[in-house]
PDB file of C-alpha atoms in Angstrom:
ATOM      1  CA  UNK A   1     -42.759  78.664 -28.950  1.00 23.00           C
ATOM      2  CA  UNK A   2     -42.202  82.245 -30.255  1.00 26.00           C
ATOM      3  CA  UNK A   3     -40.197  82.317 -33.382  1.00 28.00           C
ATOM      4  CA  UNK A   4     -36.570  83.732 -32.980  1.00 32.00           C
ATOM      5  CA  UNK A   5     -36.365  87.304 -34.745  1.00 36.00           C
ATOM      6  CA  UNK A   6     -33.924  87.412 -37.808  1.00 44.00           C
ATOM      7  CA  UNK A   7     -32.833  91.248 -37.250  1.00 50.00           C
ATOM      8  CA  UNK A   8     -31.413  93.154 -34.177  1.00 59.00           C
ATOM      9  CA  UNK A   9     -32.401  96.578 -34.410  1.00 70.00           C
ATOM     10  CA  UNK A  10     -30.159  99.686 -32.015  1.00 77.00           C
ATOM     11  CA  UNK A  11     -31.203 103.080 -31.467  1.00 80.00           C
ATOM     12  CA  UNK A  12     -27.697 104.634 -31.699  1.00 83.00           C
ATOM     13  CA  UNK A  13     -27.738 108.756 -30.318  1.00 87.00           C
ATOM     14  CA  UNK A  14     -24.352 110.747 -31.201  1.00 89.00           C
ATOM     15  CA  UNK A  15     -23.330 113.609 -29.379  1.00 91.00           C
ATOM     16  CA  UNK A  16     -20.674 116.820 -29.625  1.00 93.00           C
ATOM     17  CA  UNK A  17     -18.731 117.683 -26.602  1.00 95.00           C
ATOM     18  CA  UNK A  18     -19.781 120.841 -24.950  1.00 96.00           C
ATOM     19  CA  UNK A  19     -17.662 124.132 -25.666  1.00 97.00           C
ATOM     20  CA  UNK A  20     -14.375 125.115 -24.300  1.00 97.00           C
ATOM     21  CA  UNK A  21     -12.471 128.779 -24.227  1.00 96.00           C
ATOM     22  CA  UNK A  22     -10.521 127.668 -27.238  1.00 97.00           C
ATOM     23  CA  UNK A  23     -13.947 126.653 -29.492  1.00 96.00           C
ATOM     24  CA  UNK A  24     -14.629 129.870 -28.603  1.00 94.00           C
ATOM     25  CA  UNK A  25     -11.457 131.420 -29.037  1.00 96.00           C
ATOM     26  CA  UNK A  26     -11.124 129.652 -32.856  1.00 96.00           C
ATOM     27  CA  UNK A  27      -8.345 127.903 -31.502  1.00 97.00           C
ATOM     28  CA  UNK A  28      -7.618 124.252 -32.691  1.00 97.00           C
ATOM     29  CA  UNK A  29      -7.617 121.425 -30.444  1.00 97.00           C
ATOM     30  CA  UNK A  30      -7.467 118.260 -32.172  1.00 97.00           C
ATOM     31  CA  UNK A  31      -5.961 115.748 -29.834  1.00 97.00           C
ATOM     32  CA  UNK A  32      -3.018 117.637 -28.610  1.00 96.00           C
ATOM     33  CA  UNK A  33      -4.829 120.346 -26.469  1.00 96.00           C
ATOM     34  CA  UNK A  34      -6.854 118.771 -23.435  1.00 96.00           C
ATOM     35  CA  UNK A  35      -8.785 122.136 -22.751  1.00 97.00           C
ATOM     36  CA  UNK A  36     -11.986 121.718 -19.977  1.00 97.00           C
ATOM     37  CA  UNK A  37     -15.513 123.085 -20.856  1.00 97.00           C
ATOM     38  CA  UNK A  38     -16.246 126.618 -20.198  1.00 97.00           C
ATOM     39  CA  UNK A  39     -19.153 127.852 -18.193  1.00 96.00           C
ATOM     40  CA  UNK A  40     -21.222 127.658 -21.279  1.00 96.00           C
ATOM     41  CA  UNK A  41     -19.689 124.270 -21.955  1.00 97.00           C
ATOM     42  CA  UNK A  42     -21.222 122.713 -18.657  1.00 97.00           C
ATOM     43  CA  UNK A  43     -24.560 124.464 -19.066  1.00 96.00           C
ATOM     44  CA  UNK A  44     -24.669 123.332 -22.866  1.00 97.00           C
ATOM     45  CA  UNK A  45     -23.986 119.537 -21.036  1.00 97.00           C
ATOM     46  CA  UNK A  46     -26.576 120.088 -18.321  1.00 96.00           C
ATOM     47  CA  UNK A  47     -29.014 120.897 -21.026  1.00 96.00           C
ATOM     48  CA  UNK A  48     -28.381 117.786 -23.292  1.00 96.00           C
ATOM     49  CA  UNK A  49     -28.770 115.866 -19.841  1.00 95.00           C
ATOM     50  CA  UNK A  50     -31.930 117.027 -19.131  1.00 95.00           C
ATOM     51  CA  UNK A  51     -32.983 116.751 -22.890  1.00 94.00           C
ATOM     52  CA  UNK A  52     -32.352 113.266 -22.742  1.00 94.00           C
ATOM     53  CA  UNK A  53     -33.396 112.312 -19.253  1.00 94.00           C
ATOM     54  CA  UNK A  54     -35.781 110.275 -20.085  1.00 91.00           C
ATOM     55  CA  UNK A  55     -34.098 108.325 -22.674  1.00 91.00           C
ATOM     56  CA  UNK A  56     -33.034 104.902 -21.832  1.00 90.00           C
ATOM     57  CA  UNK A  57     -29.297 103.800 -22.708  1.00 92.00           C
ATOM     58  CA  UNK A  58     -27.990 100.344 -22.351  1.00 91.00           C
ATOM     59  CA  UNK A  59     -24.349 101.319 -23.414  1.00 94.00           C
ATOM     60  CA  UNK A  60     -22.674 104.673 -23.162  1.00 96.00           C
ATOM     61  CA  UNK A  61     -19.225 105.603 -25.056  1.00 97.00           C
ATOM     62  CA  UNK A  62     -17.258 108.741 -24.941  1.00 97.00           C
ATOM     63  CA  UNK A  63     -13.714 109.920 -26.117  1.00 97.00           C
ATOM     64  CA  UNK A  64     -11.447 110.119 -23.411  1.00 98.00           C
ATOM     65  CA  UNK A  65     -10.661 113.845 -24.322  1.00 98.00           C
ATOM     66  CA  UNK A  66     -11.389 116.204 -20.628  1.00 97.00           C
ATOM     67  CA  UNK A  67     -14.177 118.017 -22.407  1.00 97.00           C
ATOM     68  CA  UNK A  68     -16.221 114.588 -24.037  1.00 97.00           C
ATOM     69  CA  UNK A  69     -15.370 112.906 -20.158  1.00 97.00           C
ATOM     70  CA  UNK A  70     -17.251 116.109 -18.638  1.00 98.00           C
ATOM     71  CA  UNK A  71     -19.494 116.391 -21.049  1.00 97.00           C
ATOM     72  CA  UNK A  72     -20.374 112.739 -20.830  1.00 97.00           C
ATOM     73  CA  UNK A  73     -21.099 113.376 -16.898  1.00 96.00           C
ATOM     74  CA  UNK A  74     -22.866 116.084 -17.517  1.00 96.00           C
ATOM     75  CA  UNK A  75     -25.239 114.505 -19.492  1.00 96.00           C
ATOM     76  CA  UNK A  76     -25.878 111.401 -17.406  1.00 96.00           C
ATOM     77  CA  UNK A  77     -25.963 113.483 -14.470  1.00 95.00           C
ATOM     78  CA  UNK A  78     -29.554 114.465 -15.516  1.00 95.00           C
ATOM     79  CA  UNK A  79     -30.499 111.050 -16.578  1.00 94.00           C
ATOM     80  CA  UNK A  80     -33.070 109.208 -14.724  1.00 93.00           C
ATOM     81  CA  UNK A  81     -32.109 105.446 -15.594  1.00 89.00           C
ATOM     82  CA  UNK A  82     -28.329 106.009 -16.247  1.00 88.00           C
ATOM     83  CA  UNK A  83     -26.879 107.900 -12.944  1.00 79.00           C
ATOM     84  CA  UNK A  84     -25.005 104.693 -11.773  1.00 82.00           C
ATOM     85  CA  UNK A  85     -24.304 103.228 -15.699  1.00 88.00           C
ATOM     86  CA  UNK A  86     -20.203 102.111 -16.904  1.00 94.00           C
ATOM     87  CA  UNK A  87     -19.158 104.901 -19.305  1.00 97.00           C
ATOM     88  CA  UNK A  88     -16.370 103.139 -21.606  1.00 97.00           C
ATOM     89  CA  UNK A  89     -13.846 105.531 -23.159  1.00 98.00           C
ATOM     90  CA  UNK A  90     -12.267 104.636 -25.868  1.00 98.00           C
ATOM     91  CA  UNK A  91      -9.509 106.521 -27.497  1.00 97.00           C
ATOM     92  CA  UNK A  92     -10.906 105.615 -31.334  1.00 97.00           C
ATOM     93  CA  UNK A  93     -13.429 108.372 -30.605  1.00 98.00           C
ATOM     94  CA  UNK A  94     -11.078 111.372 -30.154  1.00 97.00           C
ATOM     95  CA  UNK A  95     -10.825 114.187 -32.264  1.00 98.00           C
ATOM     96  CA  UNK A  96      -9.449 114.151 -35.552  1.00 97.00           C
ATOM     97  CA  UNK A  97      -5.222 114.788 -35.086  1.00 98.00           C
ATOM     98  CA  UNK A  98      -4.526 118.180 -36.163  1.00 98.00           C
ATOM     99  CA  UNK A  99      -0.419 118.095 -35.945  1.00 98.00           C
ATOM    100  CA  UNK A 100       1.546 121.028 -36.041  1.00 97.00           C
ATOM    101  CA  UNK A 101      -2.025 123.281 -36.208  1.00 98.00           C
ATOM    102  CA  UNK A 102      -3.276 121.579 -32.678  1.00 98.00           C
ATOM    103  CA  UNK A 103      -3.317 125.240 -30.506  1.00 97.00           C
ATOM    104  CA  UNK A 104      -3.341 128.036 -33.676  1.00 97.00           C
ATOM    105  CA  UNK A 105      -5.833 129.645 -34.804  1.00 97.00           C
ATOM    106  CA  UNK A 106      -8.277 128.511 -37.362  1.00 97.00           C
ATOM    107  CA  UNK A 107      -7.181 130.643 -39.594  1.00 97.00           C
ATOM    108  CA  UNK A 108      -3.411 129.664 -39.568  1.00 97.00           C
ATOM    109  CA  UNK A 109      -4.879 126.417 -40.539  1.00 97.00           C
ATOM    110  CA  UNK A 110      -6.619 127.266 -43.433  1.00 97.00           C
ATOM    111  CA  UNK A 111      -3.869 130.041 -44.132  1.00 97.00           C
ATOM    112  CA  UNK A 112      -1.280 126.658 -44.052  1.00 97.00           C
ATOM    113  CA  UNK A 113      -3.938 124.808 -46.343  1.00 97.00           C
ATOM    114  CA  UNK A 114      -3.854 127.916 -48.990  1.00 97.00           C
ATOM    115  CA  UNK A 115      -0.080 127.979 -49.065  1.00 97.00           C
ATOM    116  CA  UNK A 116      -0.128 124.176 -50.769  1.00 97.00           C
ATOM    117  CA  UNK A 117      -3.315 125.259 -52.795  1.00 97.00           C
ATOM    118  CA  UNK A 118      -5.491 123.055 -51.017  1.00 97.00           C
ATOM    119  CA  UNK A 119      -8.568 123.324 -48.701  1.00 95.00           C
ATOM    120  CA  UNK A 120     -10.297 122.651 -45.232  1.00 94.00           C
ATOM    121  CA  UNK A 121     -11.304 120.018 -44.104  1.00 93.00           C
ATOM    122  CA  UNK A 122      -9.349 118.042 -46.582  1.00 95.00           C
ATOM    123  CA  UNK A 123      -5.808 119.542 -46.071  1.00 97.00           C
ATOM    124  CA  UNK A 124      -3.537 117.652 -43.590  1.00 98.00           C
ATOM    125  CA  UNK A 125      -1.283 119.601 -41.162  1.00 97.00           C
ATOM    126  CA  UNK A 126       2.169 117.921 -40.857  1.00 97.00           C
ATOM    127  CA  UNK A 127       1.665 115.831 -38.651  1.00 97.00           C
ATOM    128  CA  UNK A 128      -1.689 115.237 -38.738  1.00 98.00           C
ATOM    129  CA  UNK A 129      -4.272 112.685 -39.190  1.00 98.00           C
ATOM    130  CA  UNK A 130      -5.893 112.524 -42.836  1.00 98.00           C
ATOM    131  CA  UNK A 131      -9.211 112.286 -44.030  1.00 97.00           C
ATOM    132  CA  UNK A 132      -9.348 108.912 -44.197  1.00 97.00           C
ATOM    133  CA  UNK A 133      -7.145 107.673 -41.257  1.00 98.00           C
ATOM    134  CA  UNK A 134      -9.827 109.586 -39.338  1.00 98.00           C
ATOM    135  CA  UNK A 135     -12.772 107.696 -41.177  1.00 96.00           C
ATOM    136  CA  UNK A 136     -10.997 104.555 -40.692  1.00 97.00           C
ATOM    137  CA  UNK A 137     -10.747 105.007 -37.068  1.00 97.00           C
ATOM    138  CA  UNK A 138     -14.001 105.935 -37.104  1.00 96.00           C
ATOM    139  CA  UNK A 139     -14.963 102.608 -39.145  1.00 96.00           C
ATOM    140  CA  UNK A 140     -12.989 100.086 -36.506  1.00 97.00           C
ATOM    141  CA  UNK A 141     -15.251 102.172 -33.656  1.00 97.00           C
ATOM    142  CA  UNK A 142     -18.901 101.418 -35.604  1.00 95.00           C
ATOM    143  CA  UNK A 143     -17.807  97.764 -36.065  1.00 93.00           C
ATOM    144  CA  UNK A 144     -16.417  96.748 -32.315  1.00 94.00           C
ATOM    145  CA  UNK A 145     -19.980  98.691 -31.417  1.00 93.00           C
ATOM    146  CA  UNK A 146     -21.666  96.516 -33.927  1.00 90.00           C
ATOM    147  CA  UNK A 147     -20.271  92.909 -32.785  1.00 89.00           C
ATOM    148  CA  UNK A 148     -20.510  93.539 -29.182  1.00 91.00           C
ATOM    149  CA  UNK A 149     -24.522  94.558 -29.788  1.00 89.00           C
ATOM    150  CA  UNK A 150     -24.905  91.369 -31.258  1.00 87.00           C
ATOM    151  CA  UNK A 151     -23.286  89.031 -29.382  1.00 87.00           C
ATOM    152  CA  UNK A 152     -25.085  90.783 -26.334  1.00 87.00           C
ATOM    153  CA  UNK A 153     -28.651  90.821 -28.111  1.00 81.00           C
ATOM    154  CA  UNK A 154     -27.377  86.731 -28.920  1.00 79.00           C
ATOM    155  CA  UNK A 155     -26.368  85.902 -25.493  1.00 79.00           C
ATOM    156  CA  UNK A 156     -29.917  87.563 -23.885  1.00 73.00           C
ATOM    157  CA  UNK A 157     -31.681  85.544 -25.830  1.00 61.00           C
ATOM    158  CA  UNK A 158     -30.434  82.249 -24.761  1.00 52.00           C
ATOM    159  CA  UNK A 159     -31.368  83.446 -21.272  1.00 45.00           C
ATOM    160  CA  UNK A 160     -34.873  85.193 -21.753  1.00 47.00           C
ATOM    161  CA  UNK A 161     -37.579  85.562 -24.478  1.00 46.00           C
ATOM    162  CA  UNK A 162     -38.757  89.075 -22.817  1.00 46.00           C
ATOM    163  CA  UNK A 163     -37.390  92.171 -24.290  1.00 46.00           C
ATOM    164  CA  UNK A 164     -36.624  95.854 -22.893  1.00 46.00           C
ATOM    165  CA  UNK A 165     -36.867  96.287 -27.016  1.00 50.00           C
ATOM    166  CA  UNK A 166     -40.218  98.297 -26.554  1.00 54.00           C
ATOM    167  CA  UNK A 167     -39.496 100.635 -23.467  1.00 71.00           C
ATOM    168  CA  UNK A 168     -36.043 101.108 -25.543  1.00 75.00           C
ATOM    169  CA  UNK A 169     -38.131 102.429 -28.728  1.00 73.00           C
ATOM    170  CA  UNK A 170     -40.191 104.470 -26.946  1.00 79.00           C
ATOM    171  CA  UNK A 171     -38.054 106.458 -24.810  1.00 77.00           C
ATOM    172  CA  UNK A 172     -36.228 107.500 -27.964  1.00 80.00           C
ATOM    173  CA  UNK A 173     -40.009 108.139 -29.788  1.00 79.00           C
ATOM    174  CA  UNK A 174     -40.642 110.632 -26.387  1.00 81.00           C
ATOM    175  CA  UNK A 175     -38.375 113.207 -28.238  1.00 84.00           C
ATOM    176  CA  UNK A 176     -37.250 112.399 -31.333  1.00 82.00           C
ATOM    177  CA  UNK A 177     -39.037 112.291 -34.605  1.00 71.00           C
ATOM    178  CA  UNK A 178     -38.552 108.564 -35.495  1.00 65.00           C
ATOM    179  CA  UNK A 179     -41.436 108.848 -38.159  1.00 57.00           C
ATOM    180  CA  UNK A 180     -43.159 105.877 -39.443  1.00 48.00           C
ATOM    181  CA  UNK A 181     -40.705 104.068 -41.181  1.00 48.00           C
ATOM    182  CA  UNK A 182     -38.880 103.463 -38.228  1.00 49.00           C
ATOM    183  CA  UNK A 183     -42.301 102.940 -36.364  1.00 44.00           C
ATOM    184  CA  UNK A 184     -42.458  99.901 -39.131  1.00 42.00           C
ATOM    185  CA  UNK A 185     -39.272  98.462 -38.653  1.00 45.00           C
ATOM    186  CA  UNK A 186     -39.627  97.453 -34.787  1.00 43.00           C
ATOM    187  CA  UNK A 187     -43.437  96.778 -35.598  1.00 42.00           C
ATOM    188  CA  UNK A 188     -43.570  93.064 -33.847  1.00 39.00           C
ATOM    189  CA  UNK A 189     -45.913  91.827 -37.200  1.00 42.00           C
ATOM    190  CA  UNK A 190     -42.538  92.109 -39.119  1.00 41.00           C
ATOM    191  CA  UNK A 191     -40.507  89.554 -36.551  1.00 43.00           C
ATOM    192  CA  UNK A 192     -38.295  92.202 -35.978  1.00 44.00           C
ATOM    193  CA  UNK A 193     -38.243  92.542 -31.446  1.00 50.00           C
ATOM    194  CA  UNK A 194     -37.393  96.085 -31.397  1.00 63.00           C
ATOM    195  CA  UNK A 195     -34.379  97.802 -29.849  1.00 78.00           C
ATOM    196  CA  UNK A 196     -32.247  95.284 -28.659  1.00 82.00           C
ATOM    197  CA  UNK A 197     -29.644  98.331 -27.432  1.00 88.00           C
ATOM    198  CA  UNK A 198     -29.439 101.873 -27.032  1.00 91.00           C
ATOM    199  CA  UNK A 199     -26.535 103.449 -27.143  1.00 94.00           C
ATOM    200  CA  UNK A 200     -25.029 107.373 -26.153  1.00 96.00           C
ATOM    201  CA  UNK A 201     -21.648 107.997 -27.792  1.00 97.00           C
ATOM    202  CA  UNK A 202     -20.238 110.946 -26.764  1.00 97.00           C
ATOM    203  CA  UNK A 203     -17.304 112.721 -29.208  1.00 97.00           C
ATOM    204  CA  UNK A 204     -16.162 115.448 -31.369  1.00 97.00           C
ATOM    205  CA  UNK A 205     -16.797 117.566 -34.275  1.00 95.00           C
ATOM    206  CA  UNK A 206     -14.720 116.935 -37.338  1.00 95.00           C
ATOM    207  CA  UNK A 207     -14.931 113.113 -35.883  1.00 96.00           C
ATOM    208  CA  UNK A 208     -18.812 113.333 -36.043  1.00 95.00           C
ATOM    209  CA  UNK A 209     -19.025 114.615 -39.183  1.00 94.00           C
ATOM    210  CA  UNK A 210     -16.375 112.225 -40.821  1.00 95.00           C
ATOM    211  CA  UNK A 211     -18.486 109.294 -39.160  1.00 94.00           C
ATOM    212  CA  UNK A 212     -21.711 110.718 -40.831  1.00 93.00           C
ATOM    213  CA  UNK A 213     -19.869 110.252 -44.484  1.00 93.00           C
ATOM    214  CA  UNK A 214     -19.179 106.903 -43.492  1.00 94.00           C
ATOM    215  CA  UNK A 215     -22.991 106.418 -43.013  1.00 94.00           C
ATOM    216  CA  UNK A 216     -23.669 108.540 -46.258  1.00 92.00           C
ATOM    217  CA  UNK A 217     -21.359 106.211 -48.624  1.00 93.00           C
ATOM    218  CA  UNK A 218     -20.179 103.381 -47.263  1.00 94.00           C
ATOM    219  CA  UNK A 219     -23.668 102.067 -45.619  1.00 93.00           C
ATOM    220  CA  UNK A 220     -26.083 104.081 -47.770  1.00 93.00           C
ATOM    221  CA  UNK A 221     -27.837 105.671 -44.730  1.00 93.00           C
ATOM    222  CA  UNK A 222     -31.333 107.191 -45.226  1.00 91.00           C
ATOM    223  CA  UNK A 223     -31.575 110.885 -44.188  1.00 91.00           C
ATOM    224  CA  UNK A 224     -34.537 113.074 -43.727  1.00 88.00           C
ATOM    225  CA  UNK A 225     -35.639 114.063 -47.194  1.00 87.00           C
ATOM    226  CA  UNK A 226     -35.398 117.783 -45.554  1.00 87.00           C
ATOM    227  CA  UNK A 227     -31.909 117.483 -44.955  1.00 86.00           C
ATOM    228  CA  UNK A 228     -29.607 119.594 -47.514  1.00 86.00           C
ATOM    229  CA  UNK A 229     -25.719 117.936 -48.816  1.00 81.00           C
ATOM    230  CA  UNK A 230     -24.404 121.134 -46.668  1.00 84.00           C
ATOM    231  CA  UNK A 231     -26.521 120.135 -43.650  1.00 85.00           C
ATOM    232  CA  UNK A 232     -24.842 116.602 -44.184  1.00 84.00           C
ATOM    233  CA  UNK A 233     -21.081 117.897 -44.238  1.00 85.00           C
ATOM    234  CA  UNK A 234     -21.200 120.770 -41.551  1.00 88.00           C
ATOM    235  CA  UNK A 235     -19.597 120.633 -38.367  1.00 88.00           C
ATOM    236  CA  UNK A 236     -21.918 119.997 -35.277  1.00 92.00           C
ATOM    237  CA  UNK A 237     -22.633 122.680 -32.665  1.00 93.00           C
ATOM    238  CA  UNK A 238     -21.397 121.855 -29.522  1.00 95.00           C
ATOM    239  CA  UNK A 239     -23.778 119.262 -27.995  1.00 96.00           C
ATOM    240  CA  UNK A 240     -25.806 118.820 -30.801  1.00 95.00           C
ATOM    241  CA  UNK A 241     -27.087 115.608 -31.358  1.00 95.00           C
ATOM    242  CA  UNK A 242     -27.343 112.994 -33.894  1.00 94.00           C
ATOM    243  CA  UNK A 243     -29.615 109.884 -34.045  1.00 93.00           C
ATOM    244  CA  UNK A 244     -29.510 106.245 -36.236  1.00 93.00           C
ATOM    245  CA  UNK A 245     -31.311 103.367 -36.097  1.00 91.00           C
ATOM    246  CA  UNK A 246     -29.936 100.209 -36.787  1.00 90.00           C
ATOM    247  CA  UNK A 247     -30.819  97.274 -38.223  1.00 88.00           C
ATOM    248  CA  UNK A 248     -28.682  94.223 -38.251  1.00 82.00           C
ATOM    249  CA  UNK A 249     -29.176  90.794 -39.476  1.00 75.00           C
ATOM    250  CA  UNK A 250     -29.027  88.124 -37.078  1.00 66.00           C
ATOM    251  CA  UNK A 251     -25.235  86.474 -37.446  1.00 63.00           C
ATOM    252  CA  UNK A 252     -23.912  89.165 -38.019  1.00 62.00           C
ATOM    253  CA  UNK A 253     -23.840  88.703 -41.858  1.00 68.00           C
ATOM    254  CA  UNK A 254     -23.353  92.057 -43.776  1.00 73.00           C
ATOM    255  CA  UNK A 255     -23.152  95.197 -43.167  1.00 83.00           C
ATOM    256  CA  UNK A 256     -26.217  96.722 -40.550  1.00 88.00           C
ATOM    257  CA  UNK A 257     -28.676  98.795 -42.693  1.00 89.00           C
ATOM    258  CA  UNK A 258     -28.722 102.372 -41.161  1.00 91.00           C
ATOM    259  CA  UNK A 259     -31.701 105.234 -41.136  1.00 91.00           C
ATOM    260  CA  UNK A 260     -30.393 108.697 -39.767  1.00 91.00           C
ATOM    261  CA  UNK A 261     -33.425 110.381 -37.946  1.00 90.00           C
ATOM    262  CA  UNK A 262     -32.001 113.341 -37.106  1.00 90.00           C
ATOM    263  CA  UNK A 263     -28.628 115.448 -37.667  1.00 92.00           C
ATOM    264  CA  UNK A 264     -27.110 118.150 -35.166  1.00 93.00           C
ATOM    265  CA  UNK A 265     -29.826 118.419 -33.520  1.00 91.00           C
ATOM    266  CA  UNK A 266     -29.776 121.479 -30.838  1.00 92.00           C
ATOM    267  CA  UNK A 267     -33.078 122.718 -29.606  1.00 91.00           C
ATOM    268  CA  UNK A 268     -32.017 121.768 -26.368  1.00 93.00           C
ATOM    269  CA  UNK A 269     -29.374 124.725 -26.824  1.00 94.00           C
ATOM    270  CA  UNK A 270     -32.437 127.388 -26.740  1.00 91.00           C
ATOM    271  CA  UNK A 271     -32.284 128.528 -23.444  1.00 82.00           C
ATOM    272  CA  UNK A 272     -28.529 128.515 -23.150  1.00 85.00           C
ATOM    273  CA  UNK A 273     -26.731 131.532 -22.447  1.00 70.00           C
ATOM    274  CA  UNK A 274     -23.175 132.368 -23.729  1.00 67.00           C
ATOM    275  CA  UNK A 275     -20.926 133.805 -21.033  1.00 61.00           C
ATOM    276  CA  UNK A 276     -19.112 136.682 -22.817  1.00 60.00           C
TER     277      UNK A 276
END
């Protein structure tokens, strides 16, 4: 009988929505202002799709903002394994609530943030969502994704002893730098099965980058040694793309250890061109 593995491991892939007229515009959005893509938006989308259209996701999340739902579609559109899969929005993954600055200019923001001698990001509109409301929300997101892997890796078990683990791993390896060290991890000598789950969440920029402090100090996340603190704290380009694995100890017991393989990535963008 083949030993049960003691860790679950998830590729986890993080996307931007794709750009509206206000992004462009250096208008704020926040929650408040449901704005479509632009034409550049939906090719940005089309590009990520075919980007990742080889990549195999088990789960896919999105805000349930218009431009994450399009971009979302967009992407899967492209996809050769996930055409027909469930997209689940969930409201947790909306854009950070900007209050009374939700449709003025970015610079009225940081004009309003002045005016009480404080700065952006960390300034709060009336109104609007703080810093760490935001991370919070983010936090209750990463942990309802982090039970419901496990119970699912928990109940496949019971059924079956074969894994899509390996296919998982290395539709993610096709065209992202995983490096050794996560090559190591889902090595089958360690008793570790591989990717249990892979999973596309689909949401916003100041969200993104509030989630990627989470990873920096609350679960001590690895990063690329190339990766600068500024790097770290920028906001994403539209669509760009951000990758973790995860590893997560069988019961659920502690918190999932987490190595970033990438952050905002946007190669795919290349060959994109910006209507004027």
């Amino acid at each position: 009988m083949s030993s049960v593995p003691q860790y679950v491991g998830t590729g986890m892939s993080e996307g931007v929505s794709g750009e509206t007229r206000l992004n462009k515009e250096k208008i704020i959005q926040g929650q408040g202002i449901d704005e479509p893509l632009s034409e550049t938006g939906f090719k940005q989308a089309a590009a990520a799709g075919i980007f990742l259209k080889d990549v195999k996701f088990t789960h896919v999340f999105s805000s349930d903002l218009k431009r994450t739902k399009q971009t979302v579609h967009g992407i899967l559109e492209k996809n050769k394994f996930c055409k027909d899969v469930t997209v689940k929005y969930d409201s947790r993954l909306r854009e950070r609530k900007y209050g009374a600055a939700e449709g003025r200019p970015l610079s009225e923001l940081r004009a309003m943030a002045k005016a009480v001698g404080e700065e952006c990001p960390a300034f709060t509109p009336p109104g609007g969502e703080t810093l760490d409301q935001l991370k919070m929300r983010g936090k209750d997101f990463f942990e309802f994704l982090c039970q419901l892997i496990l119970k699912e890796a928990s109940q496949n078990e019971q059924f079956s002893q074969d894994s899509p683990s390996s296919c998982l791993e290395s539709s993610l390896a096709e065209i992202f730098p995983l490096g050794k060290n996560c090559a190591s991890t889902f090595n089958s000598d360690s008793g570790a099965p591989g990717l249990a789950a892979s999973v596309l969440v689909v949401s916003h920029g100041a969200y993104m980058r509030s989630l990627l402090d989470y990873f920096l100090t609350d679960l001590k996340c690895s990063f690329p040694a190339t990766l600068s603190r500024s790097e770290l704290t920028s906001v994403s380009p539209n669509t760009g793309m951000t990758v973790f694995i995860l590893n997560f100890e069988k019961g659920g017991k502690g918190k999932p250890t987490a190595q970033c393989v990438c952050v905002n990535l946007q190669g795919h963008l290349a060959g994109v061109s910006k209507t004027p």
